[in-house]
XYZ file of C-alpha atoms in Angstrom:
635
model
C 88.391 44.637 25.216
C 88.804 41.481 26.703
C 92.617 41.247 27.501
C 93.900 37.587 27.353
C 95.070 34.584 24.905
C 91.586 34.886 22.651
C 90.878 34.067 18.634
C 91.959 36.757 15.802
C 92.459 36.492 12.633
C 95.085 34.865 11.158
C 95.352 37.146 8.055
C 94.156 40.063 6.667
C 94.907 40.519 3.420
C 92.907 40.412 0.732
C 93.379 37.089 -2.303
C 95.081 38.381 -5.410
C 92.131 36.073 -7.307
C 89.266 37.479 -5.574
C 86.150 39.138 -7.470
C 88.164 38.320 -10.407
C 86.128 35.218 -11.144
C 83.009 36.198 -11.956
C 80.784 35.040 -15.003
C 80.175 37.827 -17.983
C 76.812 38.632 -16.490
C 78.569 39.391 -13.263
C 77.875 38.948 -9.806
C 73.425 39.227 -10.371
C 74.194 36.600 -13.152
C 75.894 34.305 -11.081
C 73.136 34.230 -7.886
C 70.969 33.913 -10.941
C 73.457 30.589 -12.820
C 73.000 29.201 -8.646
C 69.338 29.589 -8.201
C 69.033 27.909 -11.058
C 71.391 24.490 -10.698
C 70.445 24.131 -7.350
C 66.047 25.134 -7.824
C 66.605 28.026 -5.640
C 63.801 30.883 -5.382
C 66.702 33.855 -6.392
C 65.007 36.341 -4.355
C 65.726 33.874 -1.602
C 69.643 33.802 -2.496
C 70.116 37.251 -2.765
C 68.322 37.338 0.317
C 69.900 35.177 2.706
C 73.186 36.737 0.778
C 72.249 40.326 2.035
C 71.592 39.117 5.643
C 75.506 37.180 4.960
C 77.349 39.979 3.237
C 75.471 42.510 1.857
C 76.578 40.812 -1.070
C 79.986 41.735 -0.159
C 83.010 39.429 -0.971
C 85.466 40.932 0.983
C 88.665 40.315 -1.349
C 88.413 36.940 0.323
C 89.103 37.710 4.132
C 86.672 36.010 5.955
C 84.434 37.496 8.642
C 85.285 37.411 12.621
C 83.527 33.293 12.054
C 85.993 32.213 9.506
C 83.343 33.035 6.412
C 83.980 33.313 3.032
C 82.149 35.352 0.910
C 78.715 37.170 -0.028
C 77.022 33.502 1.149
C 79.486 33.728 3.807
C 80.185 30.292 4.329
C 82.138 28.942 6.819
C 85.866 28.197 7.823
C 86.931 28.099 10.905
C 89.818 25.733 11.085
C 91.520 28.013 8.358
C 90.283 31.194 8.816
C 91.319 31.393 12.874
C 94.117 31.167 14.747
C 95.429 31.954 18.194
C 97.335 35.235 19.209
C 96.472 37.715 21.586
C 93.723 40.453 21.843
C 94.298 43.818 20.060
C 94.674 45.145 23.890
C 95.359 48.750 23.137
C 95.621 49.840 26.541
C 95.625 48.680 30.018
C 92.580 50.492 31.166
C 91.489 49.463 34.654
C 88.157 48.188 32.905
C 85.251 49.450 36.446
C 87.217 52.420 35.882
C 86.835 53.239 39.546
C 89.839 54.775 41.359
C 87.879 53.998 45.163
C 88.192 50.482 44.259
C 91.833 48.342 43.724
C 91.505 47.708 39.538
C 89.928 45.115 37.986
C 92.152 44.059 34.500
C 91.067 41.106 34.150
C 94.366 40.124 33.762
C 95.811 36.618 31.586
C 93.094 34.062 31.569
C 94.372 30.302 30.320
C 91.438 28.994 28.160
C 92.747 24.837 27.424
C 92.721 23.978 24.337
C 89.859 24.533 21.172
C 87.256 22.812 20.904
C 86.157 21.082 17.738
C 84.727 24.026 15.145
C 80.990 23.093 15.828
C 78.583 22.803 12.072
C 77.436 26.615 11.966
C 81.453 27.466 11.012
C 81.909 24.683 8.550
C 79.819 25.342 5.893
C 82.382 26.031 3.516
C 83.791 21.786 3.497
C 79.897 21.056 3.507
C 79.361 23.500 0.452
C 82.630 21.759 -1.254
C 81.265 17.881 -0.064
C 77.800 19.169 -2.312
C 79.189 21.010 -5.264
C 82.081 19.281 -5.733
C 84.385 22.808 -5.860
C 87.871 23.350 -4.342
C 87.135 24.898 -0.273
C 90.203 27.624 -1.464
C 87.533 28.167 -4.359
C 84.438 28.426 -2.918
C 86.957 31.134 -0.289
C 88.106 32.934 -3.174
C 85.522 33.156 -6.179
C 82.322 34.991 -5.881
C 80.341 33.383 -8.533
C 81.467 29.779 -6.395
C 80.842 31.246 -3.214
C 77.094 31.282 -4.724
C 76.531 28.033 -6.214
C 78.051 26.458 -2.467
C 75.244 28.759 -0.830
C 72.585 27.666 -3.340
C 73.651 24.101 -2.220
C 73.314 24.192 1.177
C 70.584 25.642 0.727
C 68.827 23.331 -1.780
C 70.184 20.750 0.933
C 68.645 22.081 3.367
C 65.451 22.138 1.652
C 65.396 18.402 1.135
C 66.381 17.389 4.318
C 63.220 18.873 6.050
C 62.135 16.652 3.410
C 61.000 19.336 0.918
C 61.047 19.545 -2.850
C 63.831 22.195 -4.857
C 61.961 24.936 -6.658
C 58.413 26.765 -5.808
C 58.273 29.261 -4.229
C 59.865 31.558 -1.187
C 57.144 31.760 1.293
C 58.409 27.535 1.495
C 61.997 28.133 1.780
C 61.830 29.558 5.604
C 62.964 26.570 7.515
C 65.975 25.941 4.601
C 66.409 29.918 5.598
C 66.815 29.203 8.559
C 68.617 26.552 9.143
C 71.095 28.046 7.042
C 71.737 30.670 9.515
C 73.983 27.802 11.533
C 72.142 29.372 14.804
C 71.168 26.158 17.503
C 67.851 28.021 18.948
C 64.542 28.105 17.763
C 64.549 32.024 18.493
C 67.137 32.798 16.957
C 66.555 30.665 12.986
C 63.657 32.260 13.237
C 64.413 35.399 13.760
C 67.361 35.343 10.598
C 64.715 33.586 8.606
C 62.501 36.930 9.371
C 65.244 39.101 8.485
C 65.846 37.092 4.924
C 62.156 37.484 4.688
C 62.049 40.880 5.105
C 64.532 42.054 2.645
C 62.852 39.883 0.270
C 59.709 42.320 1.214
C 60.856 45.368 0.579
C 63.584 44.824 -2.236
C 67.139 46.305 -2.111
C 69.931 47.034 -4.373
C 73.462 48.589 -3.694
C 77.165 48.289 -5.421
C 79.024 46.056 -3.697
C 82.862 46.505 -2.179
C 83.783 44.469 -6.030
C 82.055 47.301 -7.326
C 78.925 45.297 -9.001
C 75.438 46.210 -8.945
C 73.557 43.764 -7.394
C 69.666 43.998 -7.068
C 66.498 42.071 -5.796
C 63.591 43.035 -6.137
C 60.579 43.666 -3.862
C 57.997 40.439 -3.017
C 55.127 41.108 -1.521
C 54.005 37.601 -2.368
C 52.539 34.779 0.419
C 53.802 35.308 4.151
C 55.947 32.469 4.139
C 55.263 28.889 6.627
C 57.316 29.161 9.719
C 56.319 26.362 10.678
C 59.604 23.928 8.876
C 61.403 25.873 11.373
C 59.936 23.010 14.814
C 61.127 20.278 12.734
C 64.696 21.249 12.234
C 64.810 19.894 16.170
C 66.704 23.247 17.707
C 66.812 23.584 21.147
C 64.975 26.250 23.324
C 66.994 29.550 24.657
C 66.089 30.374 27.956
C 64.943 33.820 28.126
C 63.257 34.373 31.253
C 64.969 37.061 32.856
C 66.169 38.833 29.589
C 64.733 42.119 28.633
C 65.061 42.491 25.191
C 62.513 43.423 22.088
C 61.068 39.912 21.027
C 62.254 40.957 17.383
C 65.520 39.458 19.383
C 66.725 36.098 19.898
C 67.933 36.985 22.977
C 68.497 34.145 25.908
C 70.251 35.121 29.371
C 73.514 33.536 30.102
C 74.104 35.142 33.815
C 77.412 36.790 34.371
C 77.841 35.751 38.340
C 78.426 38.697 41.324
C 80.675 36.495 43.914
C 83.205 37.614 46.860
C 86.383 36.445 46.937
C 87.999 38.061 50.212
C 87.636 40.575 51.609
C 86.644 43.987 50.035
C 87.076 41.543 46.502
C 84.560 40.499 44.681
C 82.802 40.799 41.268
C 82.396 40.396 38.527
C 79.667 43.961 38.109
C 78.067 45.945 40.622
C 74.367 45.652 41.511
C 72.036 48.424 41.451
C 69.089 49.883 40.918
C 68.702 51.741 37.938
C 67.214 53.851 36.913
C 65.503 54.558 40.773
C 69.028 55.889 41.024
C 70.489 56.866 38.440
C 69.421 57.413 35.071
C 70.602 55.214 31.913
C 72.215 58.318 29.673
C 75.269 55.588 27.228
C 74.785 52.493 25.369
C 78.812 51.301 24.900
C 78.990 49.879 21.764
C 82.073 47.130 21.841
C 83.838 44.664 20.054
C 84.877 41.069 21.882
C 88.328 40.912 20.323
C 87.216 36.737 20.715
C 85.227 34.515 19.062
C 81.707 33.179 20.155
C 82.564 30.471 22.996
C 85.496 32.537 24.058
C 83.955 35.586 24.825
C 81.091 33.152 27.172
C 83.785 31.657 28.795
C 85.026 35.200 29.839
C 81.795 37.277 30.431
C 81.288 34.123 33.304
C 84.617 33.639 35.479
C 83.983 35.618 38.669
C 86.998 37.340 38.011
C 87.191 39.018 35.308
C 84.924 42.215 33.673
C 81.165 42.480 32.130
C 79.232 43.884 29.801
C 75.485 43.283 30.022
C 74.745 42.108 25.712
C 77.350 39.578 23.919
C 75.737 39.411 20.107
C 76.996 36.831 18.042
C 78.210 37.534 14.541
C 77.008 34.437 12.307
C 73.722 34.990 13.182
C 72.503 37.984 14.977
C 72.025 36.158 18.473
C 71.618 37.869 21.664
C 73.350 36.633 25.436
C 72.546 38.923 27.972
C 74.128 38.569 31.177
C 73.718 40.958 33.703
C 70.260 42.982 34.460
C 69.939 46.332 33.359
C 69.916 47.600 36.585
C 73.127 47.297 37.846
C 76.262 48.317 36.373
C 78.537 46.667 34.364
C 82.622 47.024 34.234
C 83.359 47.832 30.681
C 83.752 50.489 29.867
C 87.011 52.001 31.637
C 85.161 54.909 33.242
C 83.074 55.080 37.025
C 81.071 57.294 35.499
C 79.762 55.949 31.852
C 79.816 52.471 33.693
C 77.541 53.582 36.399
C 74.671 55.236 33.692
C 75.594 52.760 30.411
C 74.556 49.977 29.452
C 77.812 47.859 27.001
C 77.013 45.684 24.212
C 79.787 43.518 22.921
C 80.022 42.145 19.195
C 82.044 39.626 18.212
C 84.426 41.290 16.173
C 88.873 41.916 15.515
C 89.391 45.686 15.527
C 92.834 45.355 13.890
C 91.641 42.838 10.904
C 89.100 44.953 8.470
C 88.696 41.858 6.679
C 87.419 40.542 9.702
C 83.416 42.010 8.590
C 80.896 41.992 10.667
C 77.636 40.387 8.904
C 74.595 42.699 8.176
C 72.875 39.852 10.739
C 74.681 41.160 13.648
C 74.255 44.363 12.548
C 70.689 44.790 12.431
C 70.138 42.880 15.781
C 72.055 45.113 17.348
C 70.471 48.534 16.093
C 66.504 46.667 17.244
C 68.038 45.423 20.525
C 70.023 49.663 21.308
C 66.167 51.205 19.434
C 64.474 48.553 22.296
C 66.842 49.789 24.937
C 67.265 53.626 24.254
C 63.855 53.840 24.381
C 62.533 52.064 27.288
C 65.929 54.816 28.835
C 65.589 57.935 27.193
C 68.262 57.467 25.318
C 68.800 59.550 22.762
C 69.889 57.758 19.424
C 72.445 60.367 18.688
C 76.967 59.892 18.635
C 77.028 61.386 22.065
C 74.945 59.051 23.651
C 74.883 56.158 21.648
C 79.678 55.656 21.219
C 82.112 52.783 21.124
C 84.464 51.851 23.205
C 87.096 54.226 21.719
C 84.978 57.268 22.395
C 84.718 56.896 26.252
C 87.036 59.855 28.150
C 89.757 58.491 30.443
C 89.231 59.474 33.720
C 92.744 61.633 34.745
C 94.917 62.292 32.712
C 96.740 59.517 33.962
C 94.329 57.310 32.669
C 94.144 58.953 28.936
C 96.615 56.926 26.981
C 95.540 53.412 28.275
C 92.036 53.850 27.308
C 90.705 50.853 25.048
C 90.211 51.447 21.202
C 87.496 48.936 19.969
C 85.124 48.717 17.863
C 87.644 51.242 15.690
C 87.199 53.075 12.723
C 85.553 50.185 9.952
C 82.774 49.721 12.610
C 79.379 51.406 9.996
C 77.919 53.992 11.756
C 76.203 54.914 8.498
C 74.697 51.887 8.200
C 74.056 51.192 12.002
C 72.370 54.769 12.748
C 70.247 54.140 8.990
C 69.216 50.697 10.653
C 68.812 52.635 14.140
C 66.612 55.062 11.994
C 68.250 57.726 12.128
C 70.872 58.176 9.026
C 72.772 60.702 9.317
C 71.726 63.940 7.123
C 72.287 67.788 6.642
C 70.040 69.796 8.639
C 71.362 72.875 7.312
C 73.339 74.541 4.593
C 77.026 73.935 3.731
C 77.202 77.361 5.542
C 76.536 75.493 8.606
C 78.433 76.114 11.740
C 79.051 72.684 12.800
C 79.026 69.686 10.958
C 78.293 66.059 10.698
C 81.141 63.869 9.918
C 79.535 61.718 7.156
C 81.799 59.747 4.413
C 80.844 57.322 1.873
C 81.768 54.641 3.956
C 82.738 52.485 1.209
C 84.440 54.696 -1.014
C 86.393 56.518 1.857
C 89.538 54.169 2.504
C 92.699 56.694 4.743
C 95.418 54.405 4.598
C 95.357 52.630 8.114
C 99.228 50.709 10.260
C 99.326 47.750 12.261
C 96.416 45.791 11.683
C 98.923 42.834 11.559
C 102.253 43.880 12.626
C 103.137 47.128 13.795
C 103.884 49.956 10.966
C 103.040 48.193 8.779
C 100.256 48.794 6.510
C 96.200 47.476 6.966
C 94.492 45.809 3.587
C 92.417 48.750 1.830
C 88.786 48.894 3.207
C 86.183 51.006 4.211
C 86.264 53.316 7.014
C 84.106 55.786 8.568
C 86.706 57.988 10.222
C 88.591 60.733 8.755
C 91.749 62.043 9.770
C 92.062 65.535 10.912
C 95.436 67.587 9.853
C 96.757 70.821 11.605
C 96.784 72.398 8.630
C 94.334 72.422 4.614
C 96.844 70.214 3.404
C 97.548 66.910 3.132
C 101.001 66.488 3.729
C 100.646 69.132 7.259
C 101.440 66.728 10.159
C 98.267 64.811 12.266
C 96.828 66.976 15.320
C 97.925 65.704 18.226
C 96.352 64.376 21.591
C 98.240 65.907 24.647
C 96.180 63.463 26.966
C 97.602 60.210 24.115
C 101.143 61.225 24.006
C 101.998 63.683 26.993
C 105.988 63.726 25.652
C 104.666 65.879 22.647
C 104.317 62.913 20.475
C 103.205 63.086 17.163
C 99.898 61.042 15.802
C 100.351 58.513 13.755
C 98.562 56.469 11.346
C 97.362 53.298 13.216
C 94.645 52.019 13.417
C 94.465 52.077 17.491
C 95.393 55.488 17.174
C 92.733 57.908 17.893
C 94.262 60.521 18.642
C 93.349 62.685 14.930
C 90.646 61.632 14.344
C 86.337 61.800 13.779
C 83.995 59.449 13.186
C 80.825 59.059 11.289
C 77.888 60.518 12.908
C 80.258 62.685 15.840
C 79.352 66.187 15.303
C 82.016 69.553 15.921
C 81.876 73.205 15.648
C 82.803 74.681 12.675
C 86.435 77.542 12.960
C 87.026 77.630 9.058
C 86.694 76.770 5.941
C 89.446 77.480 3.154
C 88.987 75.668 0.006
C 88.010 71.881 -0.167
C 89.384 72.051 3.462
C 87.127 72.106 6.544
C 88.159 73.201 9.937
C 86.934 71.798 13.325
C 87.169 72.400 16.943
C 89.179 69.506 18.082
C 91.000 69.064 21.613
C 91.699 72.370 21.891
C 92.918 74.049 18.625
C 91.741 74.120 14.614
C 91.332 70.259 13.224
C 91.624 70.275 9.497
C 89.867 67.581 7.034
C 89.636 67.691 3.627
C 85.771 68.388 2.189
C 85.530 68.596 -1.115
C 82.263 69.561 -2.814
C 82.032 66.893 -5.370
C 82.802 63.916 -2.584
C 82.326 65.578 0.677
C 83.245 63.960 4.014
C 80.717 65.953 6.393
C 77.400 67.489 6.462
C 76.005 71.494 7.910
C 74.251 70.486 11.120
C 71.942 72.530 13.762
C 73.814 72.034 16.946
C 74.059 73.954 20.513
C 77.071 74.476 21.499
C 79.021 75.451 23.778
C 81.793 78.215 24.264
C 84.112 80.044 27.345
C 81.877 82.607 29.631
C 82.523 86.129 28.881
C 86.553 86.697 30.765
C 87.485 83.021 30.620
C 89.675 82.922 29.061
C 90.076 78.511 29.666
C 88.330 75.440 30.338
C 88.743 72.451 32.732
C 87.757 69.902 30.424
C 86.849 66.478 32.618
C 86.950 63.220 31.999
C 83.993 62.004 34.576
C 80.698 64.505 35.962
C 81.413 64.628 39.963
C 79.939 66.592 41.569
C 81.278 69.067 44.306
C 82.758 67.759 47.695
C 79.559 69.463 49.564
C 76.850 66.956 48.285
C 78.922 63.805 50.059
C 76.967 62.342 52.599
C 79.788 61.648 55.762
C 81.539 58.693 55.393
C 80.797 58.330 52.153
C 84.837 60.326 50.816
C 85.136 63.052 48.372
C 85.932 62.372 44.759
C 88.498 64.330 43.469
C 87.051 66.009 40.296
C 89.924 66.695 37.866
C 90.783 67.853 34.963
C 92.427 66.075 31.850
C 94.796 67.468 30.022
C 93.204 69.767 27.049
C 91.597 72.787 27.830
C 88.224 74.761 26.470
C 90.023 78.027 25.203
C 88.102 81.421 24.297
C 86.458 81.528 20.855
C 86.292 77.823 20.418
C 83.067 76.506 20.279
C 81.873 72.459 20.862
C 78.709 70.710 20.356
C 77.139 70.155 23.292
C 74.057 67.715 23.684
C 72.757 68.470 27.099
C 73.865 68.629 30.734
C 73.308 66.808 33.623
C 73.967 67.152 37.632
C 77.383 65.397 39.024
C 76.287 62.522 40.228
C 78.963 59.674 42.516
C 77.720 55.718 42.216
C 79.777 54.347 46.116
C 80.377 51.187 45.184
C 82.946 49.870 47.082
C 81.737 46.861 48.572
C 79.945 43.260 47.814
C 77.126 44.362 50.064
C 74.736 46.280 47.587
C 73.102 47.706 50.539
C 75.601 49.684 51.692
C 75.835 51.256 47.718
C 75.291 55.280 47.697
C 74.319 57.534 45.186
C 75.474 60.973 45.177
C 73.859 63.742 43.911
C 75.589 67.264 42.928
C 74.181 71.354 42.524
C 76.496 71.218 39.815
C 75.792 70.458 35.758
C 77.407 69.850 34.079
C 77.409 69.908 29.621
C 78.823 66.205 27.353
C 80.520 67.595 24.967
C 82.423 66.409 21.128
C 85.819 67.327 22.348
C 87.709 65.197 20.237
C 87.420 61.755 19.305
C 86.525 61.132 22.700
C 83.394 63.465 24.450
C 84.052 65.113 27.357
C 82.594 66.902 30.144
C 82.295 70.844 31.101
C 80.906 72.277 33.779
C 78.275 74.313 33.229
C 79.240 77.320 35.602
C 82.189 77.774 33.020
C 80.032 77.928 29.350
C 77.782 79.845 27.329
C 75.565 78.063 25.205
C 74.124 79.084 21.733
C 72.476 76.995 19.277
C 73.653 77.684 15.776
């Protein structure tokens, strides 16, 4: 999201030796052997690894915090190097043409500090085991041994003896998290012991089946966390559930000159306006860089940041206030923004299970508090936010991108995507198998270069039921009529997990949906479907209308504006919803505009009109149509 010199991964390419060195018994045997060697309960070792990586090796490539292998042993100095933010797009994060754009500009971040211990655990594992660092990075079985050695070392540090039952290892697990505050270390260990209690089983990205049998043994001894010497984070002003480790790191609200201020707007939500959206971003920066940027009064802002290594949350804005994060003022005024430590263009810059779980708990809490539906037209990525005007569409950002695992995320939210209608339904929910679905992407490391093979929740869309046919064109992204591409940042011909579309046609193993004003085809064989049937509420142009305008914001009619508040133009985007086409809607709302162009919040005004809009899944991004222009049907 942020546009500055930031840290990104030096290499996302998998190692040629990765996933090939596990012992004859496979990865499950590696856990058993390492547990026996270092006298760590096997279920503790498996539980920690699941929370770090879900037992995946990620081809020997590092996570967003420089972690390697199933145990996420960190070696940030090797994994990370300075490079520009992917910066695909030049959007104004505030997204409001009523005042001077705020892009943030380039920020000199100074020399990189020495990496903290939590980002150098692989070095310690090498010292404890005698295994070379390169082998710990690329050999899953060695990596598991390194993790076991770290846990055993933490147990001794706390005065305990290796061995015994899982309940005695809560403090060691909390230490393993690398968290520097008591609440985060405790929440991390709670997650690990929840996995131990419930059990898990899955096939890893290396094709190996790993299982952890449910263990309903005695509750863990949580008192050891107090002996870790960690700080107590300030959560006085935070608005987080008790299940999330959260601290208050405020974004500043400062005035620089006449009419110029930052980095957010004061408001009184939900009294002034309802909250309708939660926007998922990735930071395109390391944790420390992210915090420096959000505390810059001349930069932009969002409500929460989430750390990859342990799921720690920092809140920066009160939820009643409006952040500048989504590039669309209408969405900003009615949304909460969450930034997740990560890098879109590095497919193996993987997100940890700890961060996914922490984020899901936070979003579930926020959705309940504000009545936000848990669906993909309200829980959206930054890449699903529409442009405000035809001129802004090409510059909209594309994070968190095709490698964010929406299926897993919504399972953690308690709303897994499932068929709600039969195979011949009038609508479908996109739902590929993330791990097995690996479309080719380009542009991760260099323009035109292929990305490393990786699971994806995005489906590619064609103009005909043929894989060799051209990709669907996006007239907004390319007004000159240019073709969509396989670029990792090109959203022009992409449908994402959880998004619902009306079916236009079916031919054999191919399904066409209505998308950006035309038919878009994707391969959807019965033996390996990438979409399932869905009941949905659909909109289509009213009788007599050949086409309906599509908008990027739902602003009120001119007559709704009081004296002194300039009327905001309701400008169509370069798309049309044509007669005979249908699109899924997630409901209607009145047109609203939050007038906030000055530092004095007492001068801010909410303008609410009589005209209503439907939010629809129009392409990869959501869009709005006027309720008066469409007919609503339930199928």
